[in-house]
Coordinates of C-alpha atoms and ligand atoms in Angstrom, one line a residue:
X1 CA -44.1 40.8 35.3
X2 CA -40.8 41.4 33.9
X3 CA -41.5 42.9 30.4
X4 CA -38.3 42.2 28.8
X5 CA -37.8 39.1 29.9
X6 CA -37.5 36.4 27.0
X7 CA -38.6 39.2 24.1
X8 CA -35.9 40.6 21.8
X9 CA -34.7 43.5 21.9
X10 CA -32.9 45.4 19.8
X11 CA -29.6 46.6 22.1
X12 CA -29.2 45.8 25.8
X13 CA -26.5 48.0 27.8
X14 CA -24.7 46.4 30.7
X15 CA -24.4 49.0 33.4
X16 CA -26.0 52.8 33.8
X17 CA -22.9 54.8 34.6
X18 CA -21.7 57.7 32.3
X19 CA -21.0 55.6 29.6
X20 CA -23.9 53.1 29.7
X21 CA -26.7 56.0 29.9
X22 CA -25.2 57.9 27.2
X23 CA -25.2 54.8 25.0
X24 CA -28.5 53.7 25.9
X25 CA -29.8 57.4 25.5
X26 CA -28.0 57.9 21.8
X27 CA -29.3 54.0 20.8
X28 CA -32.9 54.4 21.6
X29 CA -32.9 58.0 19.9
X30 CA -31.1 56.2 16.7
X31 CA -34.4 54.6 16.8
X32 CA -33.6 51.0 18.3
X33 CA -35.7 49.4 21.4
X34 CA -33.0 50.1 24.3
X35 CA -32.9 48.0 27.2
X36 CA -30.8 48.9 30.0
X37 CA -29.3 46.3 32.9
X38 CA -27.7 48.2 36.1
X39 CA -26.4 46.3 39.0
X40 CA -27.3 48.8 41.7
X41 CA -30.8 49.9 42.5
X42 CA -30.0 53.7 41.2
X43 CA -28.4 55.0 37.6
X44 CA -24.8 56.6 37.6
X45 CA -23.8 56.0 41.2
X46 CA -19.7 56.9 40.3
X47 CA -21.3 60.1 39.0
X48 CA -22.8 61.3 41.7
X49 CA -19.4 60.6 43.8
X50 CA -17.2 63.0 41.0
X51 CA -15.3 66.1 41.5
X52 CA -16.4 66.0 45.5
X53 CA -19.6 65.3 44.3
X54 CA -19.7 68.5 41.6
X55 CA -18.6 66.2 38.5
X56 CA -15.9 67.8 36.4
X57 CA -17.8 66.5 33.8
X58 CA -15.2 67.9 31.2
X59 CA -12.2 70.4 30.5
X60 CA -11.8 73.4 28.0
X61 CA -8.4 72.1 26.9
X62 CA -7.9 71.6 23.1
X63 CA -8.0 68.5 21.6
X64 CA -4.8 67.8 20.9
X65 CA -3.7 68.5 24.4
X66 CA -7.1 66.8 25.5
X67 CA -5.9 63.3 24.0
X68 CA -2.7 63.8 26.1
X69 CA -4.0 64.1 28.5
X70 CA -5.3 59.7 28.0
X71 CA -0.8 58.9 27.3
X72 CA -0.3 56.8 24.4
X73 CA -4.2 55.4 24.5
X74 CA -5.3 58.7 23.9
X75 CA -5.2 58.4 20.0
X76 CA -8.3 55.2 20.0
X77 CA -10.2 58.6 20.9
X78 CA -9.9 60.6 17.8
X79 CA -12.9 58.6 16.5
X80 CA -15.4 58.9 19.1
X81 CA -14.1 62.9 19.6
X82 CA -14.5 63.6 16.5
X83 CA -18.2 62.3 16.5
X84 CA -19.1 63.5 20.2
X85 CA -16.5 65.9 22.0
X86 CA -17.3 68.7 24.6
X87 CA -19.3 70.9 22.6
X88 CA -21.9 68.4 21.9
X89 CA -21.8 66.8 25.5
X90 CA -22.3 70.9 26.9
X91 CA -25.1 71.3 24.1
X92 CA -27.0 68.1 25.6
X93 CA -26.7 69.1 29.4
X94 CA -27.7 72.6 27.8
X95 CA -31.3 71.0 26.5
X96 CA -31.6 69.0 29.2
X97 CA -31.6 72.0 31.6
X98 CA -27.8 71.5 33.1
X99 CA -25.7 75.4 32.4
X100 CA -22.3 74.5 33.3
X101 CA -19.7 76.5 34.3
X102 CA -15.5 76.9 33.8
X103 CA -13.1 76.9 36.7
X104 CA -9.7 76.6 37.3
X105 CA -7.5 74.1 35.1
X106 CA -10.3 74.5 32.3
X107 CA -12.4 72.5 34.3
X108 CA -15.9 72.4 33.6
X109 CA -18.9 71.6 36.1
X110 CA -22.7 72.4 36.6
X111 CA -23.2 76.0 37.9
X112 CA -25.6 74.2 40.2
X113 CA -22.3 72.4 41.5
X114 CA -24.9 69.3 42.0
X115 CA -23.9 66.3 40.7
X116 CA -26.9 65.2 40.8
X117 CA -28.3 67.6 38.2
X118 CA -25.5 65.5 35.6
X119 CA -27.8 62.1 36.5
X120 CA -31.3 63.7 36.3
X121 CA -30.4 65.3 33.0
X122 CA -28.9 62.0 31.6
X123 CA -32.0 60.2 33.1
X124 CA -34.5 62.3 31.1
X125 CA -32.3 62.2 28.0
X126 CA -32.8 58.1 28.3
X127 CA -36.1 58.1 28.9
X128 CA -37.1 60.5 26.5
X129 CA -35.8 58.3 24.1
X130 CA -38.0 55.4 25.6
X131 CA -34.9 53.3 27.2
X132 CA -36.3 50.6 29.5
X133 CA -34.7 50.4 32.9
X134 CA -34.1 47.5 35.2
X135 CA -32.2 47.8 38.2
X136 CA -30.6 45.4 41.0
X137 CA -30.0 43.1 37.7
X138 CA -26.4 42.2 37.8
X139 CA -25.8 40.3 34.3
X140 CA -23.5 37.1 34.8
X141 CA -22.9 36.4 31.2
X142 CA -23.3 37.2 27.5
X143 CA -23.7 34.2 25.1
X144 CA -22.8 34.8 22.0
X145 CA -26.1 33.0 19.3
X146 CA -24.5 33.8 15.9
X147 CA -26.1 36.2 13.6
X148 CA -29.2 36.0 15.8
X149 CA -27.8 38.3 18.6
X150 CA -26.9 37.5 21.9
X151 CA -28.8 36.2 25.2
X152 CA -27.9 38.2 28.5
X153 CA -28.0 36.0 31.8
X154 CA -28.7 37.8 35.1
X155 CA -29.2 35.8 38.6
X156 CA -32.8 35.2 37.6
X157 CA -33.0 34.7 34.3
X158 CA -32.2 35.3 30.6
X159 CA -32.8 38.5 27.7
X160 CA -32.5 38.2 24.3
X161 CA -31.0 41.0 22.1
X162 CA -29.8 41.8 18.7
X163 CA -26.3 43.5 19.9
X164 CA -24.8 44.7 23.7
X165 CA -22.9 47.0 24.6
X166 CA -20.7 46.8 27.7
X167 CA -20.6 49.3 30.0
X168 CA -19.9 48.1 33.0
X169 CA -17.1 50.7 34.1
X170 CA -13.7 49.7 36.1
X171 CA -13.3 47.7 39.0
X172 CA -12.8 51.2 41.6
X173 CA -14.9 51.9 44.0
X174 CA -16.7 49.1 44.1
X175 CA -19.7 50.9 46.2
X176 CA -20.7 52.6 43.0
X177 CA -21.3 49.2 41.4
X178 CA -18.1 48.9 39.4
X179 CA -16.1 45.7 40.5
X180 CA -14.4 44.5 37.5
X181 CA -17.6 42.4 36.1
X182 CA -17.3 43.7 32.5
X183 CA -13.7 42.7 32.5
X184 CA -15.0 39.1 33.2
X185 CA -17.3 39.1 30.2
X186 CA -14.8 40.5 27.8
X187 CA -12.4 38.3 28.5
X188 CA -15.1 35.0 28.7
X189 CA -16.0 36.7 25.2
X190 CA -12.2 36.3 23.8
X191 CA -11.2 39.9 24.7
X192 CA -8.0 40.4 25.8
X193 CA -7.3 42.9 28.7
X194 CA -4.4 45.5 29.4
X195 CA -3.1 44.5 33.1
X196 CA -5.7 46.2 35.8
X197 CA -3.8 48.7 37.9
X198 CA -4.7 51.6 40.1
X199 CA -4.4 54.9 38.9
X200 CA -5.2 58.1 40.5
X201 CA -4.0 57.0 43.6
X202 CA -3.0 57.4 46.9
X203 CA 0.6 56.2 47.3
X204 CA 2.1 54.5 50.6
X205 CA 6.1 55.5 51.9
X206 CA 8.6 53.0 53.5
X207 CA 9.0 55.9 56.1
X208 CA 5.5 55.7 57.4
X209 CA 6.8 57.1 60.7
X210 CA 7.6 60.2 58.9
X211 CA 4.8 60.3 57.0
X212 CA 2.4 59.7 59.7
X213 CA 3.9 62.6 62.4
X214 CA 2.8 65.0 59.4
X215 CA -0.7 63.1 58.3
X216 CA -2.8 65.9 57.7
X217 CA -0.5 68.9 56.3
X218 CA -1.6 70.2 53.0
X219 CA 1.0 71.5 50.8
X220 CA 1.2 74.0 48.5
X221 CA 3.8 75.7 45.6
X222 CA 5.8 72.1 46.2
X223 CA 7.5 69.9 43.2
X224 CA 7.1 66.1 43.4
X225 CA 9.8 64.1 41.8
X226 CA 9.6 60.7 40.8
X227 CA 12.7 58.6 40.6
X228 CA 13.1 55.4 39.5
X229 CA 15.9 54.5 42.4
X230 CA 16.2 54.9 46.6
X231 CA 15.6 57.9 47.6
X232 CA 19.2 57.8 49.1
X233 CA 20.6 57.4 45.8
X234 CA 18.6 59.8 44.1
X235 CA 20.1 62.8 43.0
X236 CA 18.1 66.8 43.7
X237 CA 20.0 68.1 41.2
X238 CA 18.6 66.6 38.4
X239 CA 14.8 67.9 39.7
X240 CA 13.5 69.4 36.2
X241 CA 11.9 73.0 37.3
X242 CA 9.1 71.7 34.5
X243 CA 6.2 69.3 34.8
X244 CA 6.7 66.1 33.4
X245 CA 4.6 63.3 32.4
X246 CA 1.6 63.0 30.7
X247 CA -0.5 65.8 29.5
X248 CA 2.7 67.9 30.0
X249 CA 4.7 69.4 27.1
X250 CA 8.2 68.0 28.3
X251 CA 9.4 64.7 29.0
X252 CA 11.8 63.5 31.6
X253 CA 15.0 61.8 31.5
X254 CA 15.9 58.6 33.1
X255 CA 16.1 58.0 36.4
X256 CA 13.7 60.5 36.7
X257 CA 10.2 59.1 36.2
X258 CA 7.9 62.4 36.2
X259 CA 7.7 66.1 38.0
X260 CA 4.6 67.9 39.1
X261 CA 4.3 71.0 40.8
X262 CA 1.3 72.2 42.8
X263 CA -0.2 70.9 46.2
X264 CA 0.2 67.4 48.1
X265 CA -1.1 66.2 51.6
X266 CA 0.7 64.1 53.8
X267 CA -1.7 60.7 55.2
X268 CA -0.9 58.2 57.9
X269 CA 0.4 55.9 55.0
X270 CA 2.3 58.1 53.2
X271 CA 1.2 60.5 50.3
X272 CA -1.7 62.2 48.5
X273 CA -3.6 65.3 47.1
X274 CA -3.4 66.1 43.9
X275 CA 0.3 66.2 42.6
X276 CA 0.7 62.6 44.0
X277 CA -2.6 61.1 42.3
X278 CA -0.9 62.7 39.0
X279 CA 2.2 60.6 39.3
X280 CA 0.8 57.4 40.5
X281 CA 0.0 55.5 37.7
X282 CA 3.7 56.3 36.3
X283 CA 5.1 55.6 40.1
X284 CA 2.7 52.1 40.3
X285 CA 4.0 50.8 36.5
X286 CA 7.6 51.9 37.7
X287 CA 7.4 49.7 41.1
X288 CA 7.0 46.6 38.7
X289 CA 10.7 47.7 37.3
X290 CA 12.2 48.4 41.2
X291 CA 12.7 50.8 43.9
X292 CA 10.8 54.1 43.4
X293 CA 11.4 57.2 45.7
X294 CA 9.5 60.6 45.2
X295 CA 11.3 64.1 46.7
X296 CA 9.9 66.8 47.5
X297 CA 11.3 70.6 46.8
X298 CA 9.3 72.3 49.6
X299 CA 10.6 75.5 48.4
X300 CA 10.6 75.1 44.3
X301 CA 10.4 79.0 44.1
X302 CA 14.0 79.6 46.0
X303 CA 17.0 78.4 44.6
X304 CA 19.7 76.9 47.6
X305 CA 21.7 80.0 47.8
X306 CA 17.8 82.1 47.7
X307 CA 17.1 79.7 50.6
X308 CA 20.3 79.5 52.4
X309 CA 21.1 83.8 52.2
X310 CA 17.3 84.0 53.6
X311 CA 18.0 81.3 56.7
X312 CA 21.6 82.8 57.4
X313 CA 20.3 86.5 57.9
X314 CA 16.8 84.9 60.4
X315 CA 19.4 83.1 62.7
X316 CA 21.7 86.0 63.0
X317 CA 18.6 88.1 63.5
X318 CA 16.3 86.2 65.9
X319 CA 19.8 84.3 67.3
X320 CA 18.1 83.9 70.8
X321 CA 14.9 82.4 69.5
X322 CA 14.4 78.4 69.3
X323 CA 15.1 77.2 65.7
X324 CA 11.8 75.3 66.1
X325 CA 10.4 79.0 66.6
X326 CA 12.4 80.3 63.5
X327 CA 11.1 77.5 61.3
X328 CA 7.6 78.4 61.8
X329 CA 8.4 81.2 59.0
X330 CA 9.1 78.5 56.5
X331 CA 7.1 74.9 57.4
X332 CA 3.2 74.3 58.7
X333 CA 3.7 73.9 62.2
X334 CA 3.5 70.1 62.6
X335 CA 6.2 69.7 60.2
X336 CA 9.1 71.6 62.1
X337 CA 10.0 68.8 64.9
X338 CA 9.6 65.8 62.0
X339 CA 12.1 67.9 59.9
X340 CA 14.4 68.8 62.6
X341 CA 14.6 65.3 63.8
X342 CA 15.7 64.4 60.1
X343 CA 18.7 66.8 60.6
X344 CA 19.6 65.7 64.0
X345 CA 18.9 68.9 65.2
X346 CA 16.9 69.8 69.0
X347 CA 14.1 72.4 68.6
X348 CA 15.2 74.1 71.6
X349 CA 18.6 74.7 70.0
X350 CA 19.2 78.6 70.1
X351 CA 19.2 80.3 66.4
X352 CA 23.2 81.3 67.0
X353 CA 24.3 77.6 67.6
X354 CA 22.9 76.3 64.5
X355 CA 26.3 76.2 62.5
X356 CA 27.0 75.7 58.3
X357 CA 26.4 72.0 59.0
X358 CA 23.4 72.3 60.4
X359 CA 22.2 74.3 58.0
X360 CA 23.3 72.8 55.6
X361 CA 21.2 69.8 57.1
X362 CA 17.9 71.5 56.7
X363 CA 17.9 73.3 53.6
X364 CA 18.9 69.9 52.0
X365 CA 15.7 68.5 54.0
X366 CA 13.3 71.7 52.3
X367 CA 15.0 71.4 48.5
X368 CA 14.6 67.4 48.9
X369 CA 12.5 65.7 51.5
X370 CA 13.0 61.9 50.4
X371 CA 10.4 59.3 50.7
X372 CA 10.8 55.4 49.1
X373 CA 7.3 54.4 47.8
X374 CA 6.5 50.8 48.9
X375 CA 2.8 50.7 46.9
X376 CA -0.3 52.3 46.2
X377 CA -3.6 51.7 47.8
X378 CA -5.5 49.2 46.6
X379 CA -7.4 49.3 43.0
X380 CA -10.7 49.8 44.8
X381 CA -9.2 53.0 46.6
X382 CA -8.2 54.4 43.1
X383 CA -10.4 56.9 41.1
X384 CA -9.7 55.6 37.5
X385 CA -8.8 51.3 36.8
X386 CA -5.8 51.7 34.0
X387 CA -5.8 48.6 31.6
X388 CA -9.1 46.8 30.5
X389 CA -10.3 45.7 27.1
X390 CA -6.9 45.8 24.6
X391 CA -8.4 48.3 22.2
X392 CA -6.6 46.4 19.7
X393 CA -9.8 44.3 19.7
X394 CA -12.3 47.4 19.3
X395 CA -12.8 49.4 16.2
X396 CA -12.4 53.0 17.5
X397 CA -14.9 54.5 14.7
X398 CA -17.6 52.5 16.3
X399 CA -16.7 51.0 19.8
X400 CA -17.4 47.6 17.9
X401 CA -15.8 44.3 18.9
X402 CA -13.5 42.8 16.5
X403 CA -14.1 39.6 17.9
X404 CA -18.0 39.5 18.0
X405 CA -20.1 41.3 15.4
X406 CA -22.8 43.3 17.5
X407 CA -20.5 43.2 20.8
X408 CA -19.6 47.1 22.1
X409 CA -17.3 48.6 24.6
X410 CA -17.4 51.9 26.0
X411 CA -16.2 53.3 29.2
X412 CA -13.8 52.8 32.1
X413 CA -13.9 49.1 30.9
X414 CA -12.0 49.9 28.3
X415 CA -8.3 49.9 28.2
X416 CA -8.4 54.1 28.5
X417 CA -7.1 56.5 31.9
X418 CA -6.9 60.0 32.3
X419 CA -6.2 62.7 34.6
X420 CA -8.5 64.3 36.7
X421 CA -9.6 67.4 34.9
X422 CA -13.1 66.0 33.2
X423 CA -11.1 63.8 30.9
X424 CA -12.5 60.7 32.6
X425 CA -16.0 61.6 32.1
X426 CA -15.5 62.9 28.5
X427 CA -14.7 60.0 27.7
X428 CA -17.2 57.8 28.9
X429 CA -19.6 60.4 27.2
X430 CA -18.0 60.2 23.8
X431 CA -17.6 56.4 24.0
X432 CA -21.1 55.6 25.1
X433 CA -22.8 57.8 22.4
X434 CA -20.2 56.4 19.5
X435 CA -21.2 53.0 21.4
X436 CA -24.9 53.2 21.1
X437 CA -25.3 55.0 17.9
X438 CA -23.2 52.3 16.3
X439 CA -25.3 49.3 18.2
X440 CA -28.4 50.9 16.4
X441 CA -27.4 51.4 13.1
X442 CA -26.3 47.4 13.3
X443 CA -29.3 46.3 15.3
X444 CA -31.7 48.4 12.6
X445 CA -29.1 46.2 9.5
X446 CA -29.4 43.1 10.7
X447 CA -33.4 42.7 10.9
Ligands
FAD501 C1 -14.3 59.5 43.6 C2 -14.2 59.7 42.2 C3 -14.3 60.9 41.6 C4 -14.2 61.1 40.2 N1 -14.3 62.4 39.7 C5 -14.2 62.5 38.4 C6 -14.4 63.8 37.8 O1 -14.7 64.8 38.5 N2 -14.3 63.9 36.5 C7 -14.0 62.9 35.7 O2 -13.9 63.0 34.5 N3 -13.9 61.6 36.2 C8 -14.0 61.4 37.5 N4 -13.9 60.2 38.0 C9 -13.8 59.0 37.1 C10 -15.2 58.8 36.4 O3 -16.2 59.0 37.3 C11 -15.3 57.4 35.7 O4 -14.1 57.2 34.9 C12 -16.5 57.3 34.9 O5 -17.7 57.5 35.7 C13 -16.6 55.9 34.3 O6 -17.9 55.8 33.7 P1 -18.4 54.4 33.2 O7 -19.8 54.6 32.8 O8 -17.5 53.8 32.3 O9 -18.4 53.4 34.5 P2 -19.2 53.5 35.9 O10 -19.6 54.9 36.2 O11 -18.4 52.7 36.8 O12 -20.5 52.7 35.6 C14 -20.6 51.3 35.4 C15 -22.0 50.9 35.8 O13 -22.1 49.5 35.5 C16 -22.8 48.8 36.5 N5 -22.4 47.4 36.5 C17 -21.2 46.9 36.8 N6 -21.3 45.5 36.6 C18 -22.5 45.2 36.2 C19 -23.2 44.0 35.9 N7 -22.6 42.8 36.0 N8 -24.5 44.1 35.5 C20 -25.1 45.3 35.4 N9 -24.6 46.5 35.7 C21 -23.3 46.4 36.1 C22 -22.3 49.5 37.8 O14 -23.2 49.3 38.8 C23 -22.3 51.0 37.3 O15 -23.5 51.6 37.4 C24 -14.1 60.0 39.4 C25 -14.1 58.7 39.9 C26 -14.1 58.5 41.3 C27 -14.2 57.2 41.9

């Protein structure tokens, strides 16, 4: 027999992701009787997917540059941070047998590198609290009963509980359970909800052509530079040699849109890696306002003349050899003929008959290789869902509805995005513990 079936109960979490484990973890330790709802058949299925499957479960950065790292958003977290930041999320994993570990970019990770190691550890922090589990039960709706609590519907039947807290994450990658159904029962709630968009996300060129002869290459040491016009009418010049954008200490200026340095791929449909998930979210809100093209400086660490000295004095030196053969000094090999073809140029043209103008042609091609972005990939391709509940609605001390005393948000569902760097998960963390130590301290008020 379902146990909790038409009993009471003092808070019910939708969904066992980051964010719904923690809360249901911190609610039944605050001494309320937890029960937790999860779609899938298996607790914290996005988790076990993060950081390649090593979960960057958070970053070293301070917290000012930490809440930049959210944009504007970033400030509804000074609240839950300053109840539940890094230290205490690394003290928990630490008693519940996870060490972690500090790479690159501040990020931090189990020394295990498991991800798996993150679930088990939030597992046993629920269930040492005594949180009551049922899985393959996707809730359809929350009904609001006045000051008597709420009843949860699922396909098969209904639950009864003093408050709820939502944590049924974004709608990306679906597989993992999140497909947008706590956005549906915010906004059947009265919630109001920031436009869904992808963010940290693969972005897809006009010149697919292009983009496809070099699918594969992985760059690195480049600059990506958002504009917000054709990438015919953009101008190189104005390429800041500093990152822009969010998290970054300097802004840009108009028509550029942001600049990243560090490494890129190329895909069949255009761009990736992890400069290009950086700037996607800007790129994808800058599409709705019109043409967007992105250049890339292949050679950020020469200046023109650097470049153009260096390619004079190879083709006066190796004057016999193929350009194609020259080039391989400077590009991975399956970008030479791509690049060449851009300039006009024959890779079997002899070094000594490539003259100024051709020249000329390809060291515009390595300071500025121009792509026009037609889109992104879809939401369910992206690793973060920007927009969700307005936060306007959602007291950020508490992760309490405004609309519905005993009503809680935390998570992805929530109108909050980061980077990648840990920020993501952090967040979840500090939400779902604000979430469900605030749903028991009401549920334990309001007898
Ligand atoms: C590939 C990938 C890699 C990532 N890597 C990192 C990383 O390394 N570091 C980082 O900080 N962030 C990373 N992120 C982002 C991060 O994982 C998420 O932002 C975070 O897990 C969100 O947690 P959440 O608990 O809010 O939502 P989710 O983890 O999405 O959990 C929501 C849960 O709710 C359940 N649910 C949904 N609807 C219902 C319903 N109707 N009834 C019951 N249950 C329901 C779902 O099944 C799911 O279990 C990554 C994301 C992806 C996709």
């Amino acid at each position: 027999m379902d146990f909790a079936r038409n009993t009471q109960t003092d808070v019910l979490v939708i969904g066992a992701g980051a964010a719904g484990m923690m809360a249901a973890g911190r609610a039944a330790r605050t001494g309320a009787r937890v029960l937790l709802l999860e779609k899938t058949g298996q607790c914290g299925k996005k988790i076990l997917v993060s950081g390649k499957t090593r979960c960057n479960l958070t970053n070293t950065a301070g917290l000012a540059q930490f809440i930049s790292m959210y944009g504007p958003n970033g400030r509804f977290l000074h609240g839950a941070f300053s109840r539940f930041f890094r230290d205490e999320l690394l003290s928990l994993f630490t008693s519940c047998g996870v060490a972690t570990k500090v790479e690159r970019g501040g990020r931090i990770f189990p020394v295990s590198d498991d991800a798996r190691d993150v679930v088990t550890a939030m597992r046993s922090y629920m269930t040492q609290g005594g949180v009551r589990i049922i899985f393959n039960s996707a809730v359809s709706a929350i009904i609001p009963e006045g000051p008597g609590g709420f009843t949860v519907r699922n396909g098969s039947g209904d639950y009864h509980a003093r408050c709820v807290v939502v944590a049924a994450g974004g709608a990306s990658w679906p597989a993992t359970g999140s497909t947008g159904d706590g956005y549906k029962m915010a906004n059947a709630l009265g919630h109001s909800l920031s436009p869904l968009l992808p963010a940290l996300v693969p972005l897809v060129v006009k010149e697919t052509q292009l983009a496809k002869s070099m699918q594969g290459v992985s760059l690195r040491n480049i600059r990506a530079c958002a504009f917000q016009c054709d990438a015919s009418a953009a101008d190189e010049t104005l390429i800041p040699s500093y990152d822009s954008g969010r998290g970054a200490k300097k802004s840009s200026r108009p028509p550029v849109l942001e600049s990243r340095f560090g490494e890129m791929l190329f895909t069949h449909f255009g761009l990736g890696g992890p400069v290009i998930l950086l700037m996607s979210l800007t790129v994808v809100r800058a599409l709705a306002k019109g043409p967007v093209s992105i250049l890339i400086d292949l050679k950020s660490a020469l200046s023109r003349d650097q470049l153009h000295r260096r390619l004079l004095a190879d083709l006066d030196r190796f004057g016999k050899r193929k350009i194609a053969s020259i080039l391989k000094e400077y590009l991975p090999a399956k970008m030479i003929e791509p690049l060449l073809a851009l300039a006009g140029i024959d890779a079997h043209t002899p070094a000594h008959q490539i003259g100024a103008g051709g020249r000329e042609k390809i060291i515009a091609l390595f300071k500025a290789l121009r792509f026009n972005i037609s889109g992104s990939l879809p939401l369910s391709k992206a690793i973060v869902t920007a927009g969700g509940v307005s936060l306007k609605e959602v007291a950020p001390r508490t992760m309490a509805s405004r609309i519905h005393p005993g009503l809680f948000f935390c998570g992805e569902v929530l109108d909050l995005d980061a980077d990648t760097g840990g920020y993501n998960l952090q967040a979840a963390f500090s939400t779902g513990y604000v979430a469900g130590e605030s749903a028991a301290q009401y549920a334990r008020r309001r007898p």
